[in-house]
Coordinates of C-alpha atoms and ligand atoms in Angstrom, one line a residue:
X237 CA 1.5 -62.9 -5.0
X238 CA 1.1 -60.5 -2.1
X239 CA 2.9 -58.2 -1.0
X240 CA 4.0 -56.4 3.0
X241 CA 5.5 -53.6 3.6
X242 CA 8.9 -54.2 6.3
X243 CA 7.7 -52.8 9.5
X244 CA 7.5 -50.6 11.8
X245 CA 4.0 -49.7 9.5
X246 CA 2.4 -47.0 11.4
X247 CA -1.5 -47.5 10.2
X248 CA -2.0 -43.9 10.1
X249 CA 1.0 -43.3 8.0
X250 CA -1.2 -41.3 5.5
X251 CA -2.2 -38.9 7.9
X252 CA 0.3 -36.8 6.7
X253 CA 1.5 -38.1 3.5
X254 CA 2.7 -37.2 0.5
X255 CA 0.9 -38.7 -2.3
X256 CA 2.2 -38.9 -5.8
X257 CA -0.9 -38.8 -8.2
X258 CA 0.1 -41.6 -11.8
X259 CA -2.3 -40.3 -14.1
X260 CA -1.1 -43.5 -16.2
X261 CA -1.5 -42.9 -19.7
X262 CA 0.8 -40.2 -19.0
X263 CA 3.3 -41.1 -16.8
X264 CA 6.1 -43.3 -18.6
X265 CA 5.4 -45.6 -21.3
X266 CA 7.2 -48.7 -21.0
X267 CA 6.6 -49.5 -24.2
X268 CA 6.5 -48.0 -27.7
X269 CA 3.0 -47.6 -28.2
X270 CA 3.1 -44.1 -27.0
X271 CA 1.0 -44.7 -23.8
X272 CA 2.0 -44.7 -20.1
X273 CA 1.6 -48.2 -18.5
X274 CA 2.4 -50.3 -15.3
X275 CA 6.0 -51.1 -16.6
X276 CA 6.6 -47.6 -17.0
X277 CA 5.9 -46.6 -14.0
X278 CA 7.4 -49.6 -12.6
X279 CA 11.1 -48.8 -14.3
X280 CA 10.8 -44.8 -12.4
X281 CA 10.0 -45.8 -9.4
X282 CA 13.3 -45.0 -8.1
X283 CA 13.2 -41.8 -9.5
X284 CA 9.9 -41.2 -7.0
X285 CA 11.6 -42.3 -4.2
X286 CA 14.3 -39.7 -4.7
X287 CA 11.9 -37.1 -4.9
X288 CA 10.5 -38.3 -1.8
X289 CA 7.1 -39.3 -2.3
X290 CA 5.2 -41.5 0.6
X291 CA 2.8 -42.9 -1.5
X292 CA 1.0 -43.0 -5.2
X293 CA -2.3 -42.9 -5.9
X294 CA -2.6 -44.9 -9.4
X295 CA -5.9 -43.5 -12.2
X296 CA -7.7 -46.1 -13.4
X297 CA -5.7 -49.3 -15.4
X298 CA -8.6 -51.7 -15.3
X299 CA -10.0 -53.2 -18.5
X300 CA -11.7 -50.4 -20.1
X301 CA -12.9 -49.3 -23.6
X302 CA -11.2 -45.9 -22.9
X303 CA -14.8 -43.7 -23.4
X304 CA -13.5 -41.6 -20.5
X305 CA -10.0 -43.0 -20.3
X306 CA -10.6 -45.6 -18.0
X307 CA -12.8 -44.0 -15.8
X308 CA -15.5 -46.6 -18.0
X309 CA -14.3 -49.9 -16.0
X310 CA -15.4 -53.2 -17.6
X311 CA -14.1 -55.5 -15.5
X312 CA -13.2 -53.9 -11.8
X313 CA -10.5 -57.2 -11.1
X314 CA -8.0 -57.1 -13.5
X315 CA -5.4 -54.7 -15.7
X316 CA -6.1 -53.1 -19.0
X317 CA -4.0 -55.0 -21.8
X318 CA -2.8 -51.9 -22.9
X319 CA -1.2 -51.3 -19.4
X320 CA -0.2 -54.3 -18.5
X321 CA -1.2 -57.3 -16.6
X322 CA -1.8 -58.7 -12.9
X323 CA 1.7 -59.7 -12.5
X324 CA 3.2 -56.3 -13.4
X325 CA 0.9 -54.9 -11.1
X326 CA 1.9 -57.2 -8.4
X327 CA 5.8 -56.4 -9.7
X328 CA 5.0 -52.5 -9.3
X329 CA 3.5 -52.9 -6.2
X330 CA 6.2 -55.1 -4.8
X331 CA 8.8 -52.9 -5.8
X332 CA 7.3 -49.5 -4.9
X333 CA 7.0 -51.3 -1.1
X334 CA 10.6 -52.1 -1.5
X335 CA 11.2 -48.5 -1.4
X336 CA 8.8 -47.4 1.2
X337 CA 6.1 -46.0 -1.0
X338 CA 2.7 -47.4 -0.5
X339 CA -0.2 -47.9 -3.3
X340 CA -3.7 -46.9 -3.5
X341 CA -5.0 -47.1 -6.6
X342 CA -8.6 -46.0 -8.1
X343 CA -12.2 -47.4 -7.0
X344 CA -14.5 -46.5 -9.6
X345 CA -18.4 -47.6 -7.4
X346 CA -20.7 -45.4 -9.2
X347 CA -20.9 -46.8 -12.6
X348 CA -19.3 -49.2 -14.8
X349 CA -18.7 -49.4 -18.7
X350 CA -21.4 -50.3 -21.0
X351 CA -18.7 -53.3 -22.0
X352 CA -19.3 -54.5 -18.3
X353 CA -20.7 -58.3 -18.8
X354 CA -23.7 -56.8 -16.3
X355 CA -24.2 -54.0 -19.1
X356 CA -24.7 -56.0 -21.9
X357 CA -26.6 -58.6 -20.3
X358 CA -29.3 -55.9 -19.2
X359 CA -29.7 -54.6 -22.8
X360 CA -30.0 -58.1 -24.2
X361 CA -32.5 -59.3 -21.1
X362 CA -35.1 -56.6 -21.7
X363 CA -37.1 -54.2 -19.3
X364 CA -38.3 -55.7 -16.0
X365 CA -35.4 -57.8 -16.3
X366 CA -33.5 -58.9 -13.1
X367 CA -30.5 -58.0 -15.3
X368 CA -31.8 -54.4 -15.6
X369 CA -32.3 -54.1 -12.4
X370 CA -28.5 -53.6 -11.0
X371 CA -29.1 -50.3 -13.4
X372 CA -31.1 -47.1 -13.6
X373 CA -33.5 -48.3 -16.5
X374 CA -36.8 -46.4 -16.6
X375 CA -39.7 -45.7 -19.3
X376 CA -39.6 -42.3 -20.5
X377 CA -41.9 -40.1 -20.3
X378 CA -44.7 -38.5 -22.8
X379 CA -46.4 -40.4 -25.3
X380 CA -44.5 -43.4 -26.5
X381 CA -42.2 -42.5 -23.5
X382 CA -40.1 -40.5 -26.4
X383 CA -39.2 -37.9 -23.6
X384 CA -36.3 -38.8 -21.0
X385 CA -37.9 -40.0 -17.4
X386 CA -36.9 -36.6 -15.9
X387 CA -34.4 -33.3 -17.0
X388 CA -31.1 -34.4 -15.1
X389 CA -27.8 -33.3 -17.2
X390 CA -25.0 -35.3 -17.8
X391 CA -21.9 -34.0 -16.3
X392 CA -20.4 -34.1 -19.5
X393 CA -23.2 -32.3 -21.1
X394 CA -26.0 -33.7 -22.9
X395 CA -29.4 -35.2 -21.2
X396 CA -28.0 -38.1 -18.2
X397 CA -30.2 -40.2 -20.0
X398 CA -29.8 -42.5 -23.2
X399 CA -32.7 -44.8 -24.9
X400 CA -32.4 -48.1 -25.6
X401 CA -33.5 -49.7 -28.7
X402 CA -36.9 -51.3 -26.8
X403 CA -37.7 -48.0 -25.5
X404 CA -36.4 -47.5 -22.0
X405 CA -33.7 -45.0 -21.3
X406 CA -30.6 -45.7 -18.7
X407 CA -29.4 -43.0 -16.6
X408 CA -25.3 -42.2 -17.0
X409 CA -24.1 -38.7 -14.6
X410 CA -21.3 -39.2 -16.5
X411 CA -21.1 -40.3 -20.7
X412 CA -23.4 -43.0 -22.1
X413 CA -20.7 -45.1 -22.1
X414 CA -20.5 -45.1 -18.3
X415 CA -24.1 -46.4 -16.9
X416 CA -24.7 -45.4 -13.7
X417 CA -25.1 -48.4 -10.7
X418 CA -28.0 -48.7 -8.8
X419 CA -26.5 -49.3 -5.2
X420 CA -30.2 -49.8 -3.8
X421 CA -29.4 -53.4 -5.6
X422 CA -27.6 -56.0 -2.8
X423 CA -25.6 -57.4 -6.0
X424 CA -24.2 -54.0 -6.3
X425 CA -23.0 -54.0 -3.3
X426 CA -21.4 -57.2 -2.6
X427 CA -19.7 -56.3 -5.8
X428 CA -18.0 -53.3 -4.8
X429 CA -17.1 -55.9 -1.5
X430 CA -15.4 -58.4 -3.7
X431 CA -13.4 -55.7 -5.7
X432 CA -12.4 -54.1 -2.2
X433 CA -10.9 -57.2 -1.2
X434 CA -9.9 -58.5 -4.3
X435 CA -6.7 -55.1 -4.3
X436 CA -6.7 -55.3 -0.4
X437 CA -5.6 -59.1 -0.4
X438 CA -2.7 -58.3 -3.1
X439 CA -1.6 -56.0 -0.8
X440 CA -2.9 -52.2 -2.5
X441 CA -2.7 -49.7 0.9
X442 CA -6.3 -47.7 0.0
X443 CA -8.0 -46.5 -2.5
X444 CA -9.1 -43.1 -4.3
X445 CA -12.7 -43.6 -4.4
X446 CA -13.9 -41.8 -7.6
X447 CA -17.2 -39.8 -7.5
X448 CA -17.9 -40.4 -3.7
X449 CA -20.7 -38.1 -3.8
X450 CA -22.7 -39.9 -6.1
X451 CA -24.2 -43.4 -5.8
X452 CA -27.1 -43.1 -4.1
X453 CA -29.6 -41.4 -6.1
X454 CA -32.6 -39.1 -4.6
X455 CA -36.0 -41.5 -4.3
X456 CA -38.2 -41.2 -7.5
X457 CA -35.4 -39.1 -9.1
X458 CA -37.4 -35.8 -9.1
X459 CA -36.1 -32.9 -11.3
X460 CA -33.1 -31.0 -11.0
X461 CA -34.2 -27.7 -10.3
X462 CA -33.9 -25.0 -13.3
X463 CA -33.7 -21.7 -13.7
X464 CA -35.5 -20.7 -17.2
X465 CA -33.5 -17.4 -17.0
X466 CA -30.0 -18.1 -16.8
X467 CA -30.8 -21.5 -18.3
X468 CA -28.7 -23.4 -15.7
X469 CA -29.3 -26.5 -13.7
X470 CA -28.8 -26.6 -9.8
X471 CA -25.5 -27.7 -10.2
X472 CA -23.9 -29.5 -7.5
X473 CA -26.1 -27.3 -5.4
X474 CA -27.6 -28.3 -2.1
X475 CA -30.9 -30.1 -3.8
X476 CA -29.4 -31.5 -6.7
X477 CA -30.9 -34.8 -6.5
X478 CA -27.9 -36.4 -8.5
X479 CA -25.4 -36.2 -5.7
X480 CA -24.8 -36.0 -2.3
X481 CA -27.9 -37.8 -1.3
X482 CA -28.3 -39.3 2.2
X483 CA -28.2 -42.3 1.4
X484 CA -24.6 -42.5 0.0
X485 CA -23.4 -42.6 3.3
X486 CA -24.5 -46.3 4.0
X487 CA -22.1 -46.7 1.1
X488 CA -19.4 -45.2 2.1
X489 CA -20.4 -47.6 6.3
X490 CA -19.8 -50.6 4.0
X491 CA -16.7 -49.5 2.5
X492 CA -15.3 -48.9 6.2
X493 CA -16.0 -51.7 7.6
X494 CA -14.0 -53.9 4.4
X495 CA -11.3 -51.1 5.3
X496 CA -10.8 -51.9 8.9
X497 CA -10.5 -55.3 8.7
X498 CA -7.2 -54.6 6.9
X499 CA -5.6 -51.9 9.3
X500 CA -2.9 -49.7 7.6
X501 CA -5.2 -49.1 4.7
X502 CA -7.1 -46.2 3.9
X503 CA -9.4 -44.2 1.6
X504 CA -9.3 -40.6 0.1
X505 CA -12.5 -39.6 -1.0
X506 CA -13.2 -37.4 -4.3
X507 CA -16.4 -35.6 -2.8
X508 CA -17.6 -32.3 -4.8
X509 CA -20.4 -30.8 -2.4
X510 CA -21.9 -27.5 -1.6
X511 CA -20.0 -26.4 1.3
X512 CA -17.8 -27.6 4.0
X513 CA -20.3 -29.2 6.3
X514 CA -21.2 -31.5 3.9
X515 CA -17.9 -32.5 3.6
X516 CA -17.5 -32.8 6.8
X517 CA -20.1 -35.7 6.9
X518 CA -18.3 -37.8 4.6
X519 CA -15.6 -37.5 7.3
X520 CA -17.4 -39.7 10.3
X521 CA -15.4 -42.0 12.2
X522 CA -17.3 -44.9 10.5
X523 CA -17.0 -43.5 6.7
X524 CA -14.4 -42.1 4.6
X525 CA -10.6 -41.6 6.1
X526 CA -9.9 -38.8 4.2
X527 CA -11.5 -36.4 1.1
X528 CA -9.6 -34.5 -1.0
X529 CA -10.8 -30.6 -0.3
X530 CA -10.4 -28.8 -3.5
X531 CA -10.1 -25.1 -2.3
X532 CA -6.5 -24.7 -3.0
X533 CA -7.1 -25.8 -6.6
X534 CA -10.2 -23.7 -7.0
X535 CA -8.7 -20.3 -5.3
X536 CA -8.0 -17.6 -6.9
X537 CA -4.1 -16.0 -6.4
X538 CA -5.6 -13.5 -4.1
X539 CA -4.5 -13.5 -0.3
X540 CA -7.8 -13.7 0.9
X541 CA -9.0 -16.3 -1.2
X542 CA -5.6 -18.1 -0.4
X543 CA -6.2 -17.6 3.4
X544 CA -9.7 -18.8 3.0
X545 CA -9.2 -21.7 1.4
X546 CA -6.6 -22.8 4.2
X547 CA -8.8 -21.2 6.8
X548 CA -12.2 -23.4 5.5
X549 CA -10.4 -26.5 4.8
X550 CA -9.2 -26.7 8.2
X551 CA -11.9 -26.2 9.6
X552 CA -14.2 -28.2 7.6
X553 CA -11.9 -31.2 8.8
X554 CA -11.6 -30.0 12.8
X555 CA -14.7 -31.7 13.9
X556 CA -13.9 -35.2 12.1
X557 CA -11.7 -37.7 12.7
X558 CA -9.9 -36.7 9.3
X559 CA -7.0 -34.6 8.5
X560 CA -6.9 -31.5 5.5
X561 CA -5.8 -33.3 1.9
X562 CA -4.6 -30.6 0.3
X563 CA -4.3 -30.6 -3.7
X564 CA -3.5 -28.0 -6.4
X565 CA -3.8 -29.8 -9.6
X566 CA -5.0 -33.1 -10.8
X567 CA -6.2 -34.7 -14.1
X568 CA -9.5 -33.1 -14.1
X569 CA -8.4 -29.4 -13.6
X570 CA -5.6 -26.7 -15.6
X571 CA -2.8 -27.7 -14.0
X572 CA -2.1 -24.8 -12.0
X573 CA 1.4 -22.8 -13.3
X574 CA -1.5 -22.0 -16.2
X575 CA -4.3 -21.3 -13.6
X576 CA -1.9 -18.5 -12.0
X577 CA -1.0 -17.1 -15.4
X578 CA 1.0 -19.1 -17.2
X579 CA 4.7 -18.5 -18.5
X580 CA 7.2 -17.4 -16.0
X581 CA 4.8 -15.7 -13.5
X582 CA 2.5 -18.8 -13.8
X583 CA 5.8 -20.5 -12.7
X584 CA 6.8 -18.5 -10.2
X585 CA 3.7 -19.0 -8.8
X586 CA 3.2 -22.1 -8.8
X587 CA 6.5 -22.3 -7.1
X588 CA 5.5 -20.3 -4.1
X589 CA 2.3 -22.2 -4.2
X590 CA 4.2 -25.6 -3.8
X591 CA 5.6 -24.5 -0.6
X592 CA 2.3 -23.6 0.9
X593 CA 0.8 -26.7 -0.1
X594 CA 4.1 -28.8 1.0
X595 CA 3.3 -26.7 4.7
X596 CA 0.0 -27.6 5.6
X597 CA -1.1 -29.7 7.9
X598 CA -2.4 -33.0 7.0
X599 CA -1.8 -34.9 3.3
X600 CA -0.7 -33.5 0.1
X601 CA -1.4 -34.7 -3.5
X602 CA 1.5 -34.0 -5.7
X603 CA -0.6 -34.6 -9.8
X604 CA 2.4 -35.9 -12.2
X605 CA 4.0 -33.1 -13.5
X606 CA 3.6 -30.5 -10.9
X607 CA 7.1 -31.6 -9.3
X608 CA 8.4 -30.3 -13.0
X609 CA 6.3 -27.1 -13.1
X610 CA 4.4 -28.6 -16.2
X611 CA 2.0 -26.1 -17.8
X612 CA -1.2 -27.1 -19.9
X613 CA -1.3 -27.5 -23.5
X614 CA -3.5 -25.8 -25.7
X615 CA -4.1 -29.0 -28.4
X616 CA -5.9 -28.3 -31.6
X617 CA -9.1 -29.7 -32.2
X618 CA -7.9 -32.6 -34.2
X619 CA -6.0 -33.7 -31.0
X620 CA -8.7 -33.4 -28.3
X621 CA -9.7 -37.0 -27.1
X622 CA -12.0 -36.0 -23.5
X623 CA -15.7 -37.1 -23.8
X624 CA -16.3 -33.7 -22.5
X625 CA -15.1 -32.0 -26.6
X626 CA -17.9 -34.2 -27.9
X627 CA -21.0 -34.0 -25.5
X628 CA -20.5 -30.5 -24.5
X629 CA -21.2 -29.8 -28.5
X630 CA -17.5 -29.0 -29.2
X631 CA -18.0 -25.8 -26.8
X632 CA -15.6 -27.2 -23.9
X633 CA -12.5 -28.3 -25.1
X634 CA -11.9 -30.7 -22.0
X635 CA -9.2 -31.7 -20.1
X636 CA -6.8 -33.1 -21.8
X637 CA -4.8 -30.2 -21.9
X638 CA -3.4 -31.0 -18.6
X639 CA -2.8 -34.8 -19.5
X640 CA -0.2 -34.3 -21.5
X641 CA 2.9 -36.9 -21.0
X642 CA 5.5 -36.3 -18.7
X643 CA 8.7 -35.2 -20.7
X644 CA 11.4 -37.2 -19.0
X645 CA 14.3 -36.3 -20.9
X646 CA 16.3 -35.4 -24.2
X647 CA 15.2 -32.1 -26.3
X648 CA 12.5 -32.9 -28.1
X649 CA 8.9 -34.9 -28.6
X650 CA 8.8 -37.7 -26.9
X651 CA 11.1 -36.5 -24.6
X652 CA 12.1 -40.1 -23.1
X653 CA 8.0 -40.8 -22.4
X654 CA 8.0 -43.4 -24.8
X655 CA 10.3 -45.7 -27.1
X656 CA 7.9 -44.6 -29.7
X657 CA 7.7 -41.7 -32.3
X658 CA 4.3 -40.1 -30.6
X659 CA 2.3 -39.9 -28.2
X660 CA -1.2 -40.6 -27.2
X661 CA -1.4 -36.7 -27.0
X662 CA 0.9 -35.0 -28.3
X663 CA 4.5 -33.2 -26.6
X664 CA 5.2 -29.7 -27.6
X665 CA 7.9 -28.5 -28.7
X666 CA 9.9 -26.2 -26.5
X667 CA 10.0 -28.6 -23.5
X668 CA 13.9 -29.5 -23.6
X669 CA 14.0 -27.4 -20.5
X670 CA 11.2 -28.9 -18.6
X671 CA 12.7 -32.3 -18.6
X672 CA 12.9 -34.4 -15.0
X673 CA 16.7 -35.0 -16.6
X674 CA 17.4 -31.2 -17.2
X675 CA 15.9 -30.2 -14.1
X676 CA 17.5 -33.0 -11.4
X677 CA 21.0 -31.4 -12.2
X678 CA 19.5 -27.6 -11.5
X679 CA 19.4 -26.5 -8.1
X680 CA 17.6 -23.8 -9.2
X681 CA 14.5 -25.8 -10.5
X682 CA 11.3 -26.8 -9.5
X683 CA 11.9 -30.5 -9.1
X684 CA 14.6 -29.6 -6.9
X685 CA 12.4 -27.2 -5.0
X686 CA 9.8 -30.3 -4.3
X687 CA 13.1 -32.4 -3.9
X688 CA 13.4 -30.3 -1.1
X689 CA 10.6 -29.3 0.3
X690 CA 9.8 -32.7 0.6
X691 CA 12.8 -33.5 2.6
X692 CA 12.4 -30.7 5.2
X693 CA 8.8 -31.5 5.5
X694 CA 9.7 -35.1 7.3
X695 CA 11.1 -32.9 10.0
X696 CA 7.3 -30.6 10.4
X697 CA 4.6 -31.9 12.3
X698 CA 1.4 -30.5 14.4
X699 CA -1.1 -27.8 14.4
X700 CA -1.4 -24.7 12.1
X701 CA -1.2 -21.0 14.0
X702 CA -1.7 -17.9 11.9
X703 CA 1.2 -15.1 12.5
X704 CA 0.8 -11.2 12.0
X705 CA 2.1 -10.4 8.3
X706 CA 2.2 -7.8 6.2
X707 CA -0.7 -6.7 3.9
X708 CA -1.3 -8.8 1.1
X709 CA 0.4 -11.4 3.0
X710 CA -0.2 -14.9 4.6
X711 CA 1.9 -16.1 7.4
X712 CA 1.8 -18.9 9.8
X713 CA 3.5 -21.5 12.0
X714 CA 3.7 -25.0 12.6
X715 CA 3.7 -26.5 15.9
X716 CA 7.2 -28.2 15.4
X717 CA 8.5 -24.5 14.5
X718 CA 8.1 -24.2 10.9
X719 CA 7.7 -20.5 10.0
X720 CA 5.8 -19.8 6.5
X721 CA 5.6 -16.6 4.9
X722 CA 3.7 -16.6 1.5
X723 CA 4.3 -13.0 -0.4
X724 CA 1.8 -11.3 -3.0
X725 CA 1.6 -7.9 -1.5
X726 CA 2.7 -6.5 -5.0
X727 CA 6.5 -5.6 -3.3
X728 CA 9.5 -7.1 -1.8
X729 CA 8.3 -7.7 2.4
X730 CA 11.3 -8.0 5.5
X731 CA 11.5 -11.8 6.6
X732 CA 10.7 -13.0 9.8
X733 CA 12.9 -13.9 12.3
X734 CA 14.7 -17.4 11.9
X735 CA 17.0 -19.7 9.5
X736 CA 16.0 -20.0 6.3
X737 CA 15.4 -23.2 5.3
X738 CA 14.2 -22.8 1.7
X739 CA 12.5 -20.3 -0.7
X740 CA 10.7 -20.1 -3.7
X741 CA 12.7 -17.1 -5.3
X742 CA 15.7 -15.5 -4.2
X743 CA 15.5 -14.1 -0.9
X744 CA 18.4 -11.5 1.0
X745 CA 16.4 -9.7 3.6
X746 CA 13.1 -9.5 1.7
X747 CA 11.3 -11.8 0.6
X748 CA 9.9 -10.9 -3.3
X749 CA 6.8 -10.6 -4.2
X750 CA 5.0 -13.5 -5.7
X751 CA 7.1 -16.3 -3.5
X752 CA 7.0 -18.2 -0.8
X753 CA 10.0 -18.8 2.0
X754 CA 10.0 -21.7 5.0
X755 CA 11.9 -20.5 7.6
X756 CA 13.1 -22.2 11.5
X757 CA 12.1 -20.4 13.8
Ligands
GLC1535 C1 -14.1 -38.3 -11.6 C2 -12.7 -38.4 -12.3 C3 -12.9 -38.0 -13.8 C4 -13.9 -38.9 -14.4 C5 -15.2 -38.9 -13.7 C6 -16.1 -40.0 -14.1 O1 -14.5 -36.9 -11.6 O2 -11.7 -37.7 -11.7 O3 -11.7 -38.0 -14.5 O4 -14.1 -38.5 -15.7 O5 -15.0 -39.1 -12.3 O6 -15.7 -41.2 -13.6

């Protein structure tokens, strides 16, 4: 079954959409097994329409042993039992057109599962296999090649390297449960092709390619360079030979070219690099549509950090093809109400925070949750399921803290996530108030604040122009007339001139400190 969205389809509808990021184990079980699926998310849809989403942008629900919660894929063409099957997808997809939202779901390229059929064929086929090949198999080093091929970490922690009982090692950036691909390999390739296609012909409208900055690998795989002193790697950093390489851009060609033969579609790009011109290259006319810049999720709640991140991001996009994608949380990251402090000024916050994201120019990723005002959760030990608790020696507690199921209603755990009695991680108490059904009644909430926001925001379109503000202040204008004034001067500032049109906090004739207001001008 396919699937077409009624026209008029403008093919650059994401230009300056609002995506609505599933994080699927925690969305809406379906179910009773206490973990988010595809008819969960299926049977809210409507509820995302109300809010006023464009799109979604669906994690990982391929087959998967769960390692790194589906981010280990074993098979890239079809849907984890546990989530559902083809058809549902094909149901939610349908049904999600029905309403106007479009569907890109995850692309994971730069490794697979060691369940992948590939996987286990290369361990059983042996080394100088043609099996081995489509992976990073090398001898180690030293004598009896006891000492990994060369020092690269894991992301995770822990050497990127795992032996093999016949002696070689593999190379994984991420767990050892997630081999890395070796994309020099034409099978590799084509196989990323076929997957493309395979979503694109049931009628998916892009993808969220996972780890876009990896890939390609630097020749020979030198060392990472390390500093003895502070015992850190070059993390990231502009030679580390992991990521970022040159040649990951012949990838990201052949992904385009798939892309444009089905116009409308697009791609988002998770690219973690040193600065903003290497961003920018990801960006080319014949590469990636769009690439999440992470600046507002990384800056502090400092003006000038805040006015920074705006200020680089835009930029960093002005010579590309590519609008700003603008995000503040996601699964990966403290969701950020806890980031800025937690409690009711980490709310507040995040409140005024929504309606500088919402005001941007370009796309904006909305991570499941944030439209509630959804703190993390500190989980005790016991609880903690991320690969990161494990390899990092138990010294990084990981992210599931900000995975934590959506509470949909009622006053306590499960809070309508699930027919079940628990959940895969589990739901405070406390979180009666926090509900989607105590807070769609409450004009005073933060789901009604997005509600909102994300009404008005059909009505805002062109460039970004900064306006003189106060001290401690961030104000600017969109070319349609939107006035923005973002507060955290430490005391109450005079609005501008204009109709308000919303506010993050109560506003007479000042505006409070620690908010935001959207004003016509
Ligand atoms: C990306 C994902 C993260 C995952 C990793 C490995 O960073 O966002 O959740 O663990 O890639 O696939």
């Amino acid at each position: 079954m396919t699937s077409t969205l009624p026209a008029p389809a403008s093919p650059d509808w994401w230009r300056d959409a609002v995506f609505y990021q599933v994080y699927i184990r925690s969305f809406a079980d379906g179910g009773d097994d206490g973990v988010g699926d595809l008819a969960g998310l299926r049977a809210r849809l409507p509820e995302l329409a109300r809010l006023g989403v464009d799109a979604l942008w669906i994690n990982p629900f391929f087959p998967s042993p769960m390692a790194d919660h589906g981010y280990d894929v074993a098979d890239p063409r079809d849907v984890e039992p546990v989530f559902g099957d083809l058809a549902e997808f094909d149901r939610v997809l349908a049904e999600a057109h029905a309403l106007g939202i479009r569907v890109t779901i995850d692309l994971v390229p730069n490794h697979t599962s060691d369940q992948r059929d590939w996987f286990t064929a290369a361990l059983a086929a042996g080394p100088g296999s043609p099996e081995r090949a489509r992976y990073v198999f090398r001898d180690g080093q030293g004598p009896d090649g006891a000492q990994p091929p060369n020092n690269w970490p894991s992301i995770f922690g822990g050497p990127a390297w795992t032996r093999v009982p016949d002696g070689q090692w593999y190379l994984h950036l991420f767990a050892p449960e997630q081999p890395d691909l070796d994309f020099t390999h034409p099978e590799v390739l084509a196989d990323l092709e076929e997957t493309l296609r395979f979503w694109l012909d049931r009628g998916v409208d892009g993808f969220r390619i996972d780890v876009a900055h990896g890939m390609a690998k630097a020749p020979g795989l030198p060392d990472v360079a390390f500093d003895a002193e502070t015992g850190l790697f070059d993390d990231h950093g502009p030679d580390d030979p992991r990521l970022d390489q040159d040649g990951v851009h012949d990838i990201h060609r052949m992904v385009r070219r798939v892309m444009d033969a089905y116009p409308g579609t697009m791609t988002v790009g998770e690219v973690w690099v040193s600065s903003e011109e290497r961003l920018a290259r990801y960006l080319r006319a014949d590469e990636l549509h769009s690439a999440f810049n992470f600046r507002l999720l990384t800056a502090d709640w400092t003006p000038e950090d805040l006015r920074a991140a705006v200020a680089d991001s835009l930029d960093a996009v002005a010579a590309t093809p590519a609008p700003a994608c603008w995000v503040l949380s996601n699964h990966d990251r403290p969701r950020h109400v806890t980031r800025y402090g937690g409690g009711e000024l980490g709310t507040r916050r995040a409140r005024a925070a929504a309606l500088l994201q919402l005001a941007l120019p370009g796309m904006a990723f909305v991570y499941n949750g944030d439209e509630l005002g959804m703190p993390d959760v500190d989980l005790p030990d016991e609880a903690l399921t991320d690969p990161v608790w494990t390899r990092s020696g138990h010294t990084e507690r990981g992210r599931d803290a900000c995975r934590i199921p959506v509470p949909w209603s009622g006053s306590e755990p499960p809070y309508g996530f699930t027919t079940g009695a628990t959940t895969w991680l589990p739901m405070p108490e406390g979180w009666a108030g926090l509900t989607a059904q105590a807070q769609a009644g409450d004009p005073g909430s933060v789901l009604s604040l997005y509600r909102e926001a994300l009404r008005l925001r059909r009505g805002v379109s062109g460039g970004l122009t900064w306006l003189p503000a106060p001290e401690g202040c961030l104000a600017f204008r969109r070319d349609s007339g939107l006035v923005v004034l973002l507060n955290l001067s430490g005391a109450p500032v005079p609005l501008p001139e204009g109709r308000v049109l919303l506010a993050s906090a109560d506003v007479a004739d000042d505006l409070p400190h620690d908010a935001a207001v959207w004003l016509q001008a």
